[in-house]
Amino acid sequence: MTESVVIIPTYNEIENIERMLDTVLALDPPFHVLIVDDGSPDGTAAAVKAKQADHPERIHLLERSGKLGLGTAYIAGFRWALEQGYDLIYEMDCDFSHNPQDLPRLRQACVDGADVAVGSRYTRGGKVSNWPVGRILMSYFASVYVNTVLWLGVRDSTAGFKCYRAEVLRTIDL
């Protein structure tokens, strides 16, 4: 069995956190969750701790003091996940802009041999939820620009919905 952990950075996500945890924990195969909370004043971390009492082996919490940023939240989460020995490490937003039901699809891509699987909003089956039109257009055209300049071959280079094999993250100087 491949151990999987979903890293979800949070700041003021009290409206989404319980539903997100319930949704991810209900998936098959089972996923663990690491919430990296940046000192949310709205009680997000307290809500995570309440859920953690029911699922101590599957819900984990890193509390950081103050709003330290998304990138550093992921780096802290990656380091923690690697130290814990997880095989597959995911990144995902808490606002349901990514469909947590797609986590098993990302997992399967990596189990089948991909080093990184990217959940794209701009391919068949992908979609954007809960975003204003301006944000959708900015994200889409940023991806087109990055692909044009760097020739990545990735349709959604700004995606925050990914699965990494642990071996890949170990090769990066986090």
Short mmCIF file of C-alpha atoms in Angstrom, two decimals:
data_model
loop_
_atom_site.label_atom_id
_atom_site.label_comp_id
_atom_site.label_asym_id
_atom_site.label_seq_id
_atom_site.Cartn_x
_atom_site.Cartn_y
_atom_site.Cartn_z
CA MET A 1 0.00 0.00 0.00
CA THR A 2 1.32 3.41 -0.94
CA GLU A 3 1.00 5.98 1.83
CA SER A 4 -0.42 9.27 0.60
CA VAL A 5 -0.66 12.65 2.31
CA VAL A 6 -2.51 15.70 1.02
CA ILE A 7 -0.95 19.01 2.06
CA ILE A 8 -3.53 21.76 2.40
CA PRO A 9 -2.29 25.22 3.36
CA THR A 10 -4.88 27.31 5.19
CA TYR A 11 -5.49 30.86 6.22
CA ASN A 12 -9.01 31.75 7.31
CA GLU A 13 -10.64 28.63 5.84
CA ILE A 14 -13.15 28.02 8.64
CA GLU A 15 -15.99 27.88 6.11
CA ASN A 16 -14.35 25.07 4.11
CA ILE A 17 -12.05 23.09 6.41
CA GLU A 18 -14.49 20.62 7.96
CA ARG A 19 -16.16 19.77 4.65
CA MET A 20 -12.76 19.44 2.96
CA LEU A 21 -11.47 17.08 5.66
CA ASP A 22 -14.65 14.99 5.54
CA THR A 23 -14.45 14.78 1.75
CA VAL A 24 -10.79 13.74 1.62
CA LEU A 25 -11.13 11.25 4.47
CA ALA A 26 -14.06 9.55 2.72
CA LEU A 27 -12.02 8.77 -0.40
CA ASP A 28 -10.83 5.33 -1.37
CA PRO A 29 -7.96 4.53 -1.25
CA PRO A 30 -7.44 6.30 2.07
CA PHE A 31 -5.52 9.57 2.21
CA HIS A 32 -3.88 11.28 5.15
CA VAL A 33 -4.12 15.07 5.40
CA LEU A 34 -1.60 17.64 6.62
CA ILE A 35 -3.05 21.07 7.25
CA VAL A 36 -0.44 23.84 7.30
CA ASP A 37 -2.19 26.73 9.01
CA ASP A 38 -0.68 30.21 9.00
CA GLY A 39 -2.17 31.44 12.27
CA SER A 40 -5.73 31.83 10.98
CA PRO A 41 -7.57 34.21 13.31
CA ASP A 42 -10.93 32.67 12.32
CA GLY A 43 -10.37 29.40 14.21
CA THR A 44 -9.35 27.17 11.31
CA ALA A 45 -6.67 25.40 13.39
CA ALA A 46 -9.13 24.79 16.24
CA ALA A 47 -11.57 23.19 13.80
CA VAL A 48 -8.77 20.96 12.50
CA LYS A 49 -7.87 19.93 16.06
CA ALA A 50 -11.51 19.01 16.74
CA LYS A 51 -11.56 16.78 13.63
CA GLN A 52 -8.12 15.43 14.52
CA ALA A 53 -9.55 14.01 17.74
CA ASP A 54 -11.71 11.67 15.63
CA HIS A 55 -8.93 10.77 13.15
CA PRO A 56 -5.57 11.24 14.93
CA GLU A 57 -3.75 8.86 12.60
CA ARG A 58 -4.96 10.56 9.41
CA ILE A 59 -5.24 14.28 10.18
CA HIS A 60 -2.08 16.21 10.99
CA LEU A 61 -1.59 19.91 11.72
CA LEU A 62 1.39 22.23 11.39
CA GLU A 63 0.63 25.58 12.99
CA ARG A 64 2.76 28.51 11.90
CA SER A 65 2.80 31.91 13.49
CA GLY A 66 1.47 34.51 11.14
CA LYS A 67 0.76 34.58 7.45
CA LEU A 68 4.04 33.27 6.03
CA GLY A 69 2.86 32.52 2.51
CA LEU A 70 1.72 29.68 0.30
CA GLY A 71 5.14 28.69 -1.05
CA THR A 72 6.73 28.34 2.38
CA ALA A 73 3.66 26.43 3.59
CA TYR A 74 4.17 23.86 0.86
CA ILE A 75 7.89 23.61 1.58
CA ALA A 76 7.20 23.04 5.28
CA GLY A 77 4.60 20.44 4.34
CA PHE A 78 6.93 18.68 1.90
CA ARG A 79 9.67 18.49 4.52
CA TRP A 80 7.24 17.11 7.11
CA ALA A 81 5.83 14.53 4.69
CA LEU A 82 9.28 13.33 3.66
CA GLU A 83 10.33 13.02 7.32
CA GLN A 84 7.22 10.93 7.98
CA GLY A 85 8.04 8.58 5.10
CA TYR A 86 5.06 9.20 2.80
CA ASP A 87 5.42 7.81 -0.73
CA LEU A 88 3.01 10.18 -2.50
CA ILE A 89 2.67 13.81 -1.53
CA TYR A 90 -0.10 16.05 -2.84
CA GLU A 91 -0.75 19.77 -2.79
CA MET A 92 -4.26 21.18 -2.90
CA ASP A 93 -6.17 24.33 -1.95
CA CYS A 94 -8.84 24.28 0.72
CA ASP A 95 -11.37 26.46 -1.12
CA PHE A 96 -12.69 23.62 -3.33
CA SER A 97 -11.20 25.26 -6.43
CA HIS A 98 -9.84 21.73 -6.91
CA ASN A 99 -12.17 18.77 -6.73
CA PRO A 100 -10.89 16.46 -3.97
CA GLN A 101 -12.72 13.61 -5.73
CA ASP A 102 -9.90 13.77 -8.31
CA LEU A 103 -7.19 12.85 -5.79
CA PRO A 104 -7.43 9.13 -6.68
CA ARG A 105 -6.86 10.02 -10.36
CA LEU A 106 -3.67 11.92 -9.50
CA ARG A 107 -2.61 9.03 -7.28
CA GLN A 108 -3.15 6.50 -10.05
CA ALA A 109 -1.03 8.52 -12.49
CA CYS A 110 1.92 8.37 -10.07
CA VAL A 111 1.31 4.72 -9.15
CA ASP A 112 1.41 4.01 -12.90
CA GLY A 113 4.85 5.64 -13.16
CA ALA A 114 4.51 9.42 -13.42
CA ASP A 115 6.92 11.37 -11.22
CA VAL A 116 4.45 14.27 -10.95
CA ALA A 117 0.77 14.42 -11.84
CA VAL A 118 -0.87 17.81 -12.38
CA GLY A 119 -4.61 18.29 -11.99
CA SER A 120 -5.38 20.76 -14.74
CA ARG A 121 -8.39 23.04 -14.80
CA TYR A 122 -7.97 23.52 -18.55
CA THR A 123 -8.30 20.01 -19.97
CA ARG A 124 -11.32 17.84 -20.65
CA GLY A 125 -12.90 17.03 -17.31
CA GLY A 126 -11.18 19.97 -15.61
CA LYS A 127 -13.07 22.98 -14.37
CA VAL A 128 -12.77 26.05 -12.24
CA SER A 129 -15.16 26.59 -9.34
CA ASN A 130 -15.63 29.51 -6.99
CA TRP A 131 -13.46 31.92 -9.00
CA PRO A 132 -14.40 35.28 -10.50
CA VAL A 133 -13.96 35.57 -14.27
CA GLY A 134 -10.92 37.87 -13.92
CA ARG A 135 -9.04 35.28 -11.86
CA ILE A 136 -9.89 32.52 -14.35
CA LEU A 137 -8.65 34.59 -17.28
CA MET A 138 -5.46 35.62 -15.48
CA SER A 139 -4.68 32.00 -14.55
CA TYR A 140 -5.44 30.67 -18.01
CA PHE A 141 -3.37 33.26 -19.87
CA ALA A 142 -0.51 32.95 -17.35
CA SER A 143 -0.41 29.23 -18.17
CA VAL A 144 -0.44 29.93 -21.91
CA TYR A 145 2.39 32.45 -21.50
CA VAL A 146 4.54 30.14 -19.35
CA ASN A 147 4.02 27.27 -21.78
CA THR A 148 4.92 29.47 -24.73
CA VAL A 149 8.13 30.70 -23.10
CA LEU A 150 9.29 27.49 -21.38
CA TRP A 151 7.75 24.80 -23.60
CA LEU A 152 6.66 22.79 -20.57
CA GLY A 153 3.90 20.84 -22.27
CA VAL A 154 1.69 21.39 -19.21
CA ARG A 155 -1.73 22.91 -19.79
CA ASP A 156 -2.07 24.42 -16.33
CA SER A 157 1.32 25.59 -15.11
CA THR A 158 -0.29 27.62 -12.33
CA ALA A 159 -2.14 24.60 -10.96
CA GLY A 160 -1.92 24.07 -7.22
CA PHE A 161 -3.31 20.55 -7.47
CA LYS A 162 -0.46 18.06 -7.87
CA CYS A 163 0.85 14.71 -6.75
CA TYR A 164 4.58 14.14 -6.37
CA ARG A 165 6.44 10.91 -5.85
CA ALA A 166 8.56 11.34 -2.72
CA GLU A 167 11.72 10.46 -4.67
CA VAL A 168 11.19 13.56 -6.82
CA LEU A 169 10.90 15.91 -3.86
CA ARG A 170 14.03 14.40 -2.31
CA THR A 171 16.00 15.55 -5.36
CA ILE A 172 15.00 19.19 -4.80
CA ASP A 173 16.77 21.48 -2.36
CA LEU A 174 13.73 22.45 -0.32
#
